[in-house]
């Protein structure tokens, strides 16, 4: 068991697929009650079913993180159901399409920024208000190695993930004395539907990265390997860690 995770209430946005699902399942195994949130009812309900099948506790709340009213309603429902929110993992995100800056369509630019960056801020806004009233909590935002280094053809994704790291540091400073810790996990390439769907669209040199060939450890990550870092950042073992962006990428940005 990881220190301090048992008996807690955790929210995972985008918990209906990939990394979010692995995070939700890992928290449930460690004894937390899990709020699985997603814009997709099908994926979110399936994650809840998987948790309950293993004897864990979970509920599903449908929410589009880019809609302020829905985010506020989600946090209210969590408090009505569980009375508290100990940890929040702001994971929901989309990739956008592969186009260079001058050709990028404005509607897709806005969509990526609204979900990946404004969505994280909206969630934090309401999570932090609740955590302040309880006297503490821990937040982990899922950024990316795209928050440190750029890649061609993904400008809004790169900008949003750089933004998430900045936002994480800003909030960590503002609430450092309140018992709320705010950190980010920055996954490298991870085996999820997001990467599978993007593969058909991107040029061969990016597909080489997606296959793991060029990654120092010689493979891409499993979603459970990202979940491990998230759990650690929430746990008592990380009690003095705030404002940190933890890279989990098999050595990719060390090169
Ligand atoms: P995924 O596509 O498998 O899952 C993303 C989930 O987010 C889906 O269930 C989807 O329905 C949900 N979602 C999308 N838009 C939403 C919205 N507006 N509101 C609420 N939920 C919404 O993707 P994944 O690979 O598991 O990605 C999860 C996070 O990890 C994302 O923030 C992504 O940018 C980040 N990430 C992924 C990788 C990777 O290689 N897979 C690498 C670095 C960072």
PDB file of C-alpha atoms and ligand atoms in Angstrom:
ATOM      1  CA  UNK A   1       0.000   0.000   0.000  1.00  0.00           C
ATOM      2  CA  UNK A   2       1.197   3.528  -0.805  1.00  0.00           C
ATOM      3  CA  UNK A   3       1.380   5.839   2.222  1.00  0.00           C
ATOM      4  CA  UNK A   4      -1.768   7.889   2.772  1.00  0.00           C
ATOM      5  CA  UNK A   5      -3.832   6.822  -0.254  1.00  0.00           C
ATOM      6  CA  UNK A   6      -6.250   4.463   1.515  1.00  0.00           C
ATOM      7  CA  UNK A   7      -9.660   5.895   2.432  1.00  0.00           C
ATOM      8  CA  UNK A   8      -9.189   9.043   0.349  1.00  0.00           C
ATOM      9  CA  UNK A   9     -11.448  10.498  -2.363  1.00  0.00           C
ATOM     10  CA  UNK A  10      -9.819  11.105  -5.737  1.00  0.00           C
ATOM     11  CA  UNK A  11     -11.136  12.699  -8.923  1.00  0.00           C
ATOM     12  CA  UNK A  12      -9.674  11.593 -12.266  1.00  0.00           C
ATOM     13  CA  UNK A  13     -10.773  13.593 -15.322  1.00  0.00           C
ATOM     14  CA  UNK A  14     -10.582  11.789 -18.643  1.00  0.00           C
ATOM     15  CA  UNK A  15     -10.829   8.599 -16.585  1.00  0.00           C
ATOM     16  CA  UNK A  16     -12.642   6.700 -19.319  1.00  0.00           C
ATOM     17  CA  UNK A  17      -9.593   5.715 -21.349  1.00  0.00           C
ATOM     18  CA  UNK A  18      -5.819   5.235 -21.486  1.00  0.00           C
ATOM     19  CA  UNK A  19      -3.746   6.940 -18.815  1.00  0.00           C
ATOM     20  CA  UNK A  20      -6.796   8.227 -16.885  1.00  0.00           C
ATOM     21  CA  UNK A  21      -8.278   4.736 -16.648  1.00  0.00           C
ATOM     22  CA  UNK A  22      -4.965   3.303 -15.408  1.00  0.00           C
ATOM     23  CA  UNK A  23      -4.748   6.080 -12.780  1.00  0.00           C
ATOM     24  CA  UNK A  24      -8.337   5.414 -11.645  1.00  0.00           C
ATOM     25  CA  UNK A  25      -7.748   1.654 -11.373  1.00  0.00           C
ATOM     26  CA  UNK A  26      -4.491   2.153  -9.459  1.00  0.00           C
ATOM     27  CA  UNK A  27      -6.054   4.534  -6.892  1.00  0.00           C
ATOM     28  CA  UNK A  28      -8.946   2.089  -6.417  1.00  0.00           C
ATOM     29  CA  UNK A  29      -6.507  -0.787  -5.823  1.00  0.00           C
ATOM     30  CA  UNK A  30      -4.759   1.367  -3.198  1.00  0.00           C
ATOM     31  CA  UNK A  31      -8.076   1.853  -1.372  1.00  0.00           C
ATOM     32  CA  UNK A  32      -9.290   5.283  -2.530  1.00  0.00           C
ATOM     33  CA  UNK A  33     -12.871   6.010  -3.554  1.00  0.00           C
ATOM     34  CA  UNK A  34     -12.574   7.109  -7.184  1.00  0.00           C
ATOM     35  CA  UNK A  35     -14.654   9.669  -9.062  1.00  0.00           C
ATOM     36  CA  UNK A  36     -14.204   8.780 -12.712  1.00  0.00           C
ATOM     37  CA  UNK A  37     -15.082  11.758 -14.864  1.00  0.00           C
ATOM     38  CA  UNK A  38     -15.148  11.906 -18.642  1.00  0.00           C
ATOM     39  CA  UNK A  39     -16.981  13.535 -21.518  1.00  0.00           C
ATOM     40  CA  UNK A  40     -17.640   9.991 -22.740  1.00  0.00           C
ATOM     41  CA  UNK A  41     -20.257   8.063 -20.782  1.00  0.00           C
ATOM     42  CA  UNK A  42     -19.266   4.777 -22.357  1.00  0.00           C
ATOM     43  CA  UNK A  43     -15.583   4.902 -21.375  1.00  0.00           C
ATOM     44  CA  UNK A  44     -16.228   6.382 -17.934  1.00  0.00           C
ATOM     45  CA  UNK A  45     -18.864   3.820 -17.001  1.00  0.00           C
ATOM     46  CA  UNK A  46     -16.586   1.021 -18.205  1.00  0.00           C
ATOM     47  CA  UNK A  47     -13.791   2.233 -15.885  1.00  0.00           C
ATOM     48  CA  UNK A  48     -16.250   2.260 -12.963  1.00  0.00           C
ATOM     49  CA  UNK A  49     -17.345  -1.271 -13.875  1.00  0.00           C
ATOM     50  CA  UNK A  50     -13.710  -2.459 -13.925  1.00  0.00           C
ATOM     51  CA  UNK A  51     -13.079  -0.905 -10.484  1.00  0.00           C
ATOM     52  CA  UNK A  52     -16.201  -2.413  -8.945  1.00  0.00           C
ATOM     53  CA  UNK A  53     -15.437  -5.803 -10.471  1.00  0.00           C
ATOM     54  CA  UNK A  54     -12.176  -5.720  -8.478  1.00  0.00           C
ATOM     55  CA  UNK A  55     -14.020  -4.807  -5.253  1.00  0.00           C
ATOM     56  CA  UNK A  56     -13.206  -1.068  -5.373  1.00  0.00           C
ATOM     57  CA  UNK A  57     -15.434   1.976  -4.883  1.00  0.00           C
ATOM     58  CA  UNK A  58     -16.166   4.347  -7.789  1.00  0.00           C
ATOM     59  CA  UNK A  59     -18.792   6.584  -9.337  1.00  0.00           C
ATOM     60  CA  UNK A  60     -18.995   8.126 -12.801  1.00  0.00           C
ATOM     61  CA  UNK A  61     -19.731  11.813 -13.395  1.00  0.00           C
ATOM     62  CA  UNK A  62     -20.078  12.970 -16.982  1.00  0.00           C
ATOM     63  CA  UNK A  63     -18.305  16.286 -17.533  1.00  0.00           C
ATOM     64  CA  UNK A  64     -16.715  18.223 -20.365  1.00  0.00           C
ATOM     65  CA  UNK A  65     -13.770  19.938 -18.635  1.00  0.00           C
ATOM     66  CA  UNK A  66     -13.902  22.862 -21.064  1.00  0.00           C
ATOM     67  CA  UNK A  67     -17.388  23.869 -19.812  1.00  0.00           C
ATOM     68  CA  UNK A  68     -17.340  25.942 -16.610  1.00  0.00           C
ATOM     69  CA  UNK A  69     -20.873  25.041 -15.546  1.00  0.00           C
ATOM     70  CA  UNK A  70     -20.224  21.315 -15.935  1.00  0.00           C
ATOM     71  CA  UNK A  71     -16.975  21.492 -13.943  1.00  0.00           C
ATOM     72  CA  UNK A  72     -18.668  23.365 -11.107  1.00  0.00           C
ATOM     73  CA  UNK A  73     -21.519  20.823 -11.111  1.00  0.00           C
ATOM     74  CA  UNK A  74     -19.033  17.940 -11.025  1.00  0.00           C
ATOM     75  CA  UNK A  75     -17.269  19.252  -7.911  1.00  0.00           C
ATOM     76  CA  UNK A  76     -20.615  19.940  -6.201  1.00  0.00           C
ATOM     77  CA  UNK A  77     -21.735  16.370  -6.916  1.00  0.00           C
ATOM     78  CA  UNK A  78     -18.482  14.950  -5.506  1.00  0.00           C
ATOM     79  CA  UNK A  79     -18.946  16.883  -2.267  1.00  0.00           C
ATOM     80  CA  UNK A  80     -22.611  15.890  -2.047  1.00  0.00           C
ATOM     81  CA  UNK A  81     -21.649  12.221  -2.488  1.00  0.00           C
ATOM     82  CA  UNK A  82     -18.413  11.940  -0.498  1.00  0.00           C
ATOM     83  CA  UNK A  83     -18.215  15.169   1.555  1.00  0.00           C
ATOM     84  CA  UNK A  84     -14.575  15.734   0.587  1.00  0.00           C
ATOM     85  CA  UNK A  85     -12.032  15.782  -2.262  1.00  0.00           C
ATOM     86  CA  UNK A  86      -8.531  14.753  -1.223  1.00  0.00           C
ATOM     87  CA  UNK A  87      -6.783  14.338  -4.577  1.00  0.00           C
ATOM     88  CA  UNK A  88      -7.530  15.545  -8.089  1.00  0.00           C
ATOM     89  CA  UNK A  89      -5.855  14.319 -11.256  1.00  0.00           C
ATOM     90  CA  UNK A  90      -6.520  16.650 -14.168  1.00  0.00           C
ATOM     91  CA  UNK A  91      -5.815  14.287 -17.024  1.00  0.00           C
ATOM     92  CA  UNK A  92      -8.429  14.910 -19.763  1.00  0.00           C
ATOM     93  CA  UNK A  93      -6.754  15.975 -22.983  1.00  0.00           C
ATOM     94  CA  UNK A  94      -6.821  15.720 -26.765  1.00  0.00           C
ATOM     95  CA  UNK A  95      -4.074  15.705 -29.397  1.00  0.00           C
ATOM     96  CA  UNK A  96      -5.491  17.944 -32.154  1.00  0.00           C
ATOM     97  CA  UNK A  97      -4.435  17.364 -35.749  1.00  0.00           C
ATOM     98  CA  UNK A  98      -1.082  17.371 -37.552  1.00  0.00           C
ATOM     99  CA  UNK A  99      -0.648  20.757 -39.290  1.00  0.00           C
ATOM    100  CA  UNK A 100       1.997  23.468 -39.234  1.00  0.00           C
ATOM    101  CA  UNK A 101       1.290  26.819 -37.519  1.00  0.00           C
ATOM    102  CA  UNK A 102       0.306  28.801 -40.634  1.00  0.00           C
ATOM    103  CA  UNK A 103      -2.141  26.083 -41.710  1.00  0.00           C
ATOM    104  CA  UNK A 104      -3.626  25.299 -38.315  1.00  0.00           C
ATOM    105  CA  UNK A 105      -7.438  25.743 -38.284  1.00  0.00           C
ATOM    106  CA  UNK A 106      -8.555  28.235 -35.629  1.00  0.00           C
ATOM    107  CA  UNK A 107     -11.465  26.086 -34.406  1.00  0.00           C
ATOM    108  CA  UNK A 108      -9.208  23.119 -33.655  1.00  0.00           C
ATOM    109  CA  UNK A 109      -6.579  25.419 -32.062  1.00  0.00           C
ATOM    110  CA  UNK A 110      -9.298  26.746 -29.739  1.00  0.00           C
ATOM    111  CA  UNK A 111     -10.627  23.271 -28.968  1.00  0.00           C
ATOM    112  CA  UNK A 112      -7.193  21.930 -27.960  1.00  0.00           C
ATOM    113  CA  UNK A 113      -6.446  24.964 -25.758  1.00  0.00           C
ATOM    114  CA  UNK A 114      -9.949  24.934 -24.234  1.00  0.00           C
ATOM    115  CA  UNK A 115      -9.717  21.294 -23.172  1.00  0.00           C
ATOM    116  CA  UNK A 116      -5.993  20.876 -22.435  1.00  0.00           C
ATOM    117  CA  UNK A 117      -5.261  24.205 -20.723  1.00  0.00           C
ATOM    118  CA  UNK A 118      -8.449  26.104 -19.813  1.00  0.00           C
ATOM    119  CA  UNK A 119     -10.008  22.771 -18.783  1.00  0.00           C
ATOM    120  CA  UNK A 120      -7.178  22.144 -16.304  1.00  0.00           C
ATOM    121  CA  UNK A 121      -7.546  25.675 -14.937  1.00  0.00           C
ATOM    122  CA  UNK A 122     -11.341  25.356 -14.565  1.00  0.00           C
ATOM    123  CA  UNK A 123     -10.942  22.070 -12.692  1.00  0.00           C
ATOM    124  CA  UNK A 124      -8.210  23.509 -10.446  1.00  0.00           C
ATOM    125  CA  UNK A 125     -10.320  26.583  -9.689  1.00  0.00           C
ATOM    126  CA  UNK A 126     -13.100  24.481  -8.148  1.00  0.00           C
ATOM    127  CA  UNK A 127     -10.853  21.754  -6.709  1.00  0.00           C
ATOM    128  CA  UNK A 128      -8.726  24.319  -4.884  1.00  0.00           C
ATOM    129  CA  UNK A 129     -11.776  26.124  -3.445  1.00  0.00           C
ATOM    130  CA  UNK A 130     -12.953  22.824  -1.969  1.00  0.00           C
ATOM    131  CA  UNK A 131      -9.476  21.839  -0.743  1.00  0.00           C
ATOM    132  CA  UNK A 132      -9.051  25.222   0.957  1.00  0.00           C
ATOM    133  CA  UNK A 133     -12.268  24.661   2.880  1.00  0.00           C
ATOM    134  CA  UNK A 134     -11.003  21.227   3.994  1.00  0.00           C
ATOM    135  CA  UNK A 135      -7.516  22.428   4.893  1.00  0.00           C
ATOM    136  CA  UNK A 136      -5.520  20.595   2.231  1.00  0.00           C
ATOM    137  CA  UNK A 137      -5.241  18.221  -0.693  1.00  0.00           C
ATOM    138  CA  UNK A 138      -3.031  17.276  -3.622  1.00  0.00           C
ATOM    139  CA  UNK A 139      -3.471  18.008  -7.322  1.00  0.00           C
ATOM    140  CA  UNK A 140      -1.621  16.351 -10.181  1.00  0.00           C
ATOM    141  CA  UNK A 141      -1.971  17.776 -13.683  1.00  0.00           C
ATOM    142  CA  UNK A 142      -1.103  15.515 -16.595  1.00  0.00           C
ATOM    143  CA  UNK A 143       1.139  17.583 -18.866  1.00  0.00           C
ATOM    144  CA  UNK A 144       3.561  15.884 -21.281  1.00  0.00           C
ATOM    145  CA  UNK A 145       7.153  15.921 -22.468  1.00  0.00           C
ATOM    146  CA  UNK A 146       5.529  18.241 -25.038  1.00  0.00           C
ATOM    147  CA  UNK A 147       5.546  20.718 -22.141  1.00  0.00           C
ATOM    148  CA  UNK A 148       9.363  20.829 -22.353  1.00  0.00           C
ATOM    149  CA  UNK A 149      10.216  20.277 -25.999  1.00  0.00           C
ATOM    150  CA  UNK A 150       8.417  20.992 -29.265  1.00  0.00           C
ATOM    151  CA  UNK A 151       7.582  18.695 -32.118  1.00  0.00           C
ATOM    152  CA  UNK A 152       6.569  19.791 -35.609  1.00  0.00           C
ATOM    153  CA  UNK A 153       2.869  19.850 -36.507  1.00  0.00           C
ATOM    154  CA  UNK A 154       1.336  20.008 -33.023  1.00  0.00           C
ATOM    155  CA  UNK A 155       1.556  23.677 -31.999  1.00  0.00           C
ATOM    156  CA  UNK A 156      -1.623  23.948 -29.867  1.00  0.00           C
ATOM    157  CA  UNK A 157      -0.793  20.685 -28.073  1.00  0.00           C
ATOM    158  CA  UNK A 158       2.764  21.887 -27.374  1.00  0.00           C
ATOM    159  CA  UNK A 159       1.512  25.323 -26.243  1.00  0.00           C
ATOM    160  CA  UNK A 160      -1.175  23.788 -24.015  1.00  0.00           C
ATOM    161  CA  UNK A 161       1.259  21.417 -22.298  1.00  0.00           C
ATOM    162  CA  UNK A 162       3.867  24.168 -21.726  1.00  0.00           C
ATOM    163  CA  UNK A 163       0.929  26.126 -20.274  1.00  0.00           C
ATOM    164  CA  UNK A 164      -0.095  23.316 -17.939  1.00  0.00           C
ATOM    165  CA  UNK A 165       3.423  23.213 -16.468  1.00  0.00           C
ATOM    166  CA  UNK A 166       3.378  26.995 -15.936  1.00  0.00           C
ATOM    167  CA  UNK A 167      -0.084  26.872 -14.403  1.00  0.00           C
ATOM    168  CA  UNK A 168       1.014  24.059 -12.096  1.00  0.00           C
ATOM    169  CA  UNK A 169       3.961  26.118 -10.812  1.00  0.00           C
ATOM    170  CA  UNK A 170       1.807  29.259 -10.386  1.00  0.00           C
ATOM    171  CA  UNK A 171      -0.838  27.434  -8.345  1.00  0.00           C
ATOM    172  CA  UNK A 172       1.793  25.574  -6.304  1.00  0.00           C
ATOM    173  CA  UNK A 173       3.295  28.906  -5.207  1.00  0.00           C
ATOM    174  CA  UNK A 174      -0.030  30.547  -4.475  1.00  0.00           C
ATOM    175  CA  UNK A 175      -1.239  27.713  -2.217  1.00  0.00           C
ATOM    176  CA  UNK A 176       2.050  26.413  -0.790  1.00  0.00           C
ATOM    177  CA  UNK A 177       1.177  27.519   2.741  1.00  0.00           C
ATOM    178  CA  UNK A 178      -2.357  26.076   2.706  1.00  0.00           C
ATOM    179  CA  UNK A 179      -1.641  22.339   2.724  1.00  0.00           C
ATOM    180  CA  UNK A 180      -2.433  22.008  -0.975  1.00  0.00           C
ATOM    181  CA  UNK A 181       0.353  20.580  -3.155  1.00  0.00           C
ATOM    182  CA  UNK A 182       0.184  21.001  -6.941  1.00  0.00           C
ATOM    183  CA  UNK A 183       2.429  19.019  -9.285  1.00  0.00           C
ATOM    184  CA  UNK A 184       2.505  17.789 -12.868  1.00  0.00           C
ATOM    185  CA  UNK A 185       3.385  14.451 -14.415  1.00  0.00           C
ATOM    186  CA  UNK A 186       4.859  14.658 -17.902  1.00  0.00           C
ATOM    187  CA  UNK A 187       4.460  11.359 -19.728  1.00  0.00           C
ATOM    188  CA  UNK A 188       6.511  10.400 -22.731  1.00  0.00           C
ATOM    189  CA  UNK A 189       4.900   8.312 -25.465  1.00  0.00           C
ATOM    190  CA  UNK A 190       2.398   5.998 -23.793  1.00  0.00           C
ATOM    191  CA  UNK A 191       0.357   3.129 -25.244  1.00  0.00           C
ATOM    192  CA  UNK A 192      -3.171   4.593 -25.309  1.00  0.00           C
ATOM    193  CA  UNK A 193      -5.910   5.245 -27.896  1.00  0.00           C
ATOM    194  CA  UNK A 194      -4.641   8.870 -28.185  1.00  0.00           C
ATOM    195  CA  UNK A 195      -1.356   7.651 -29.677  1.00  0.00           C
ATOM    196  CA  UNK A 196      -2.996   4.874 -31.712  1.00  0.00           C
ATOM    197  CA  UNK A 197      -5.412   7.389 -33.292  1.00  0.00           C
ATOM    198  CA  UNK A 198      -2.652   9.931 -34.013  1.00  0.00           C
ATOM    199  CA  UNK A 199      -0.423   7.341 -35.724  1.00  0.00           C
ATOM    200  CA  UNK A 200      -2.422   7.222 -38.946  1.00  0.00           C
ATOM    201  CA  UNK A 201      -2.063  11.006 -39.349  1.00  0.00           C
ATOM    202  CA  UNK A 202       1.578  11.767 -38.625  1.00  0.00           C
ATOM    203  CA  UNK A 203       4.652  11.508 -40.887  1.00  0.00           C
ATOM    204  CA  UNK A 204       6.982   8.512 -40.660  1.00  0.00           C
ATOM    205  CA  UNK A 205       9.646  10.195 -38.490  1.00  0.00           C
ATOM    206  CA  UNK A 206       7.045  10.851 -35.788  1.00  0.00           C
ATOM    207  CA  UNK A 207       5.662   7.338 -36.179  1.00  0.00           C
ATOM    208  CA  UNK A 208       9.198   6.076 -35.473  1.00  0.00           C
ATOM    209  CA  UNK A 209       9.049   7.870 -32.098  1.00  0.00           C
ATOM    210  CA  UNK A 210       5.541   6.526 -31.479  1.00  0.00           C
ATOM    211  CA  UNK A 211       6.798   2.981 -32.042  1.00  0.00           C
ATOM    212  CA  UNK A 212       9.474   3.413 -29.345  1.00  0.00           C
ATOM    213  CA  UNK A 213      12.430   2.799 -31.712  1.00  0.00           C
ATOM    214  CA  UNK A 214      14.107   6.100 -30.872  1.00  0.00           C
ATOM    215  CA  UNK A 215      13.360   6.117 -27.133  1.00  0.00           C
ATOM    216  CA  UNK A 216      16.460   5.383 -24.970  1.00  0.00           C
ATOM    217  CA  UNK A 217      14.663   2.574 -23.089  1.00  0.00           C
ATOM    218  CA  UNK A 218      13.637   1.108 -26.472  1.00  0.00           C
ATOM    219  CA  UNK A 219       9.897   1.084 -25.876  1.00  0.00           C
ATOM    220  CA  UNK A 220       6.920   3.303 -25.101  1.00  0.00           C
ATOM    221  CA  UNK A 221       5.329   3.503 -21.631  1.00  0.00           C
ATOM    222  CA  UNK A 222       2.449   1.477 -20.265  1.00  0.00           C
ATOM    223  CA  UNK A 223      -0.328   3.670 -18.795  1.00  0.00           C
ATOM    224  CA  UNK A 224       0.271   1.977 -15.415  1.00  0.00           C
ATOM    225  CA  UNK A 225       3.816   3.394 -15.383  1.00  0.00           C
ATOM    226  CA  UNK A 226       2.372   6.913 -15.551  1.00  0.00           C
ATOM    227  CA  UNK A 227      -0.155   6.061 -12.827  1.00  0.00           C
ATOM    228  CA  UNK A 228       2.680   5.043 -10.484  1.00  0.00           C
ATOM    229  CA  UNK A 229       4.184   8.543 -10.633  1.00  0.00           C
ATOM    230  CA  UNK A 230       0.777  10.166 -10.018  1.00  0.00           C
ATOM    231  CA  UNK A 231       0.091   8.025  -6.941  1.00  0.00           C
ATOM    232  CA  UNK A 232       3.536   8.823  -5.544  1.00  0.00           C
ATOM    233  CA  UNK A 233       2.997  12.587  -5.947  1.00  0.00           C
ATOM    234  CA  UNK A 234      -0.332  12.351  -4.076  1.00  0.00           C
ATOM    235  CA  UNK A 235       1.070  10.147  -1.311  1.00  0.00           C
ATOM    236  CA  UNK A 236       2.659  11.176   1.990  1.00  0.00           C
ATOM    237  CA  UNK A 237       6.008  10.101   0.503  1.00  0.00           C
ATOM    238  CA  UNK A 238       5.884  13.329  -1.563  1.00  0.00           C
ATOM    239  CA  UNK A 239       4.802  15.576   1.327  1.00  0.00           C
ATOM    240  CA  UNK A 240       7.470  18.247   0.565  1.00  0.00           C
ATOM    241  CA  UNK A 241       7.062  18.142  -3.233  1.00  0.00           C
ATOM    242  CA  UNK A 242       5.113  20.965  -4.863  1.00  0.00           C
ATOM    243  CA  UNK A 243       5.460  22.885  -8.140  1.00  0.00           C
ATOM    244  CA  UNK A 244       7.334  19.959  -9.687  1.00  0.00           C
ATOM    245  CA  UNK A 245       6.966  18.590 -13.232  1.00  0.00           C
ATOM    246  CA  UNK A 246       7.921  14.907 -13.080  1.00  0.00           C
ATOM    247  CA  UNK A 247       9.038  13.450 -16.407  1.00  0.00           C
ATOM    248  CA  UNK A 248       8.192   9.776 -17.021  1.00  0.00           C
ATOM    249  CA  UNK A 249       9.523   9.128 -20.512  1.00  0.00           C
ATOM    250  CA  UNK A 250      12.050   6.280 -20.672  1.00  0.00           C
ATOM    251  CA  UNK A 251      14.894   8.798 -21.033  1.00  0.00           C
ATOM    252  CA  UNK A 252      13.522  10.564 -24.112  1.00  0.00           C
ATOM    253  CA  UNK A 253      14.168  14.196 -23.166  1.00  0.00           C
ATOM    254  CA  UNK A 254      17.483  13.394 -21.508  1.00  0.00           C
ATOM    255  CA  UNK A 255      18.882  12.940 -25.032  1.00  0.00           C
TER     256      UNK A 255
HETATM  257  P1  LIG B   1      -7.012   8.959 -24.391  1.00  0.00           P
HETATM  258  O1  LIG B   1      -7.522   9.555 -25.645  1.00  0.00           O
HETATM  259  O2  LIG B   1      -6.825   7.492 -24.290  1.00  0.00           O
HETATM  260  O3  LIG B   1      -7.926   9.424 -23.147  1.00  0.00           O
HETATM  261  C1  LIG B   1      -8.321  10.737 -22.963  1.00  0.00           C
HETATM  262  C2  LIG B   1      -9.674  10.763 -22.273  1.00  0.00           C
HETATM  263  O4  LIG B   1     -10.056  12.129 -22.109  1.00  0.00           O
HETATM  264  C3  LIG B   1     -10.795  10.089 -23.076  1.00  0.00           C
HETATM  265  O5  LIG B   1     -11.530   9.199 -22.252  1.00  0.00           O
HETATM  266  C4  LIG B   1     -11.652  11.240 -23.546  1.00  0.00           C
HETATM  267  O6  LIG B   1     -13.046  10.915 -23.663  1.00  0.00           O
HETATM  268  C5  LIG B   1     -11.421  12.249 -22.442  1.00  0.00           C
HETATM  269  N1  LIG B   1     -11.721  13.614 -22.873  1.00  0.00           N
HETATM  270  C6  LIG B   1     -11.445  14.198 -24.061  1.00  0.00           C
HETATM  271  N2  LIG B   1     -11.940  15.440 -24.094  1.00  0.00           N
HETATM  272  C7  LIG B   1     -12.539  15.648 -22.905  1.00  0.00           C
HETATM  273  C8  LIG B   1     -13.233  16.740 -22.331  1.00  0.00           C
HETATM  274  N3  LIG B   1     -13.464  17.863 -23.017  1.00  0.00           N
HETATM  275  N4  LIG B   1     -13.700  16.615 -21.063  1.00  0.00           N
HETATM  276  C9  LIG B   1     -13.515  15.476 -20.360  1.00  0.00           C
HETATM  277  N5  LIG B   1     -12.883  14.399 -20.861  1.00  0.00           N
HETATM  278  C10 LIG B   1     -12.412  14.499 -22.121  1.00  0.00           C
HETATM  279  O7  LIG B   1      -5.645   9.740 -24.109  1.00  0.00           O
HETATM  280  P2  LIG B   1      -4.411   9.427 -23.118  1.00  0.00           P
HETATM  281  O8  LIG B   1      -3.251   9.089 -23.968  1.00  0.00           O
HETATM  282  O9  LIG B   1      -4.818   8.531 -22.018  1.00  0.00           O
HETATM  283  O10 LIG B   1      -4.161  10.912 -22.583  1.00  0.00           O
HETATM  284  C11 LIG B   1      -4.444  11.318 -21.270  1.00  0.00           C
HETATM  285  C12 LIG B   1      -3.622  12.550 -20.958  1.00  0.00           C
HETATM  286  O11 LIG B   1      -2.236  12.227 -21.051  1.00  0.00           O
HETATM  287  C13 LIG B   1      -3.848  13.709 -21.935  1.00  0.00           C
HETATM  288  O12 LIG B   1      -3.832  14.933 -21.224  1.00  0.00           O
HETATM  289  C14 LIG B   1      -2.640  13.620 -22.856  1.00  0.00           C
HETATM  290  O13 LIG B   1      -2.316  14.854 -23.444  1.00  0.00           O
HETATM  291  C15 LIG B   1      -1.587  13.150 -21.880  1.00  0.00           C
HETATM  292  N6  LIG B   1      -0.425  12.529 -22.511  1.00  0.00           N
HETATM  293  C16 LIG B   1      -0.557  11.398 -23.246  1.00  0.00           C
HETATM  294  C17 LIG B   1       0.577  10.846 -23.827  1.00  0.00           C
HETATM  295  C18 LIG B   1       0.516   9.575 -24.643  1.00  0.00           C
HETATM  296  O14 LIG B   1       1.524   9.228 -25.269  1.00  0.00           O
HETATM  297  N7  LIG B   1      -0.579   8.836 -24.652  1.00  0.00           N
HETATM  298  C19 LIG B   1       1.833  11.446 -23.655  1.00  0.00           C
HETATM  299  C20 LIG B   1       1.923  12.605 -22.903  1.00  0.00           C
HETATM  300  C21 LIG B   1       0.786  13.139 -22.319  1.00  0.00           C
END
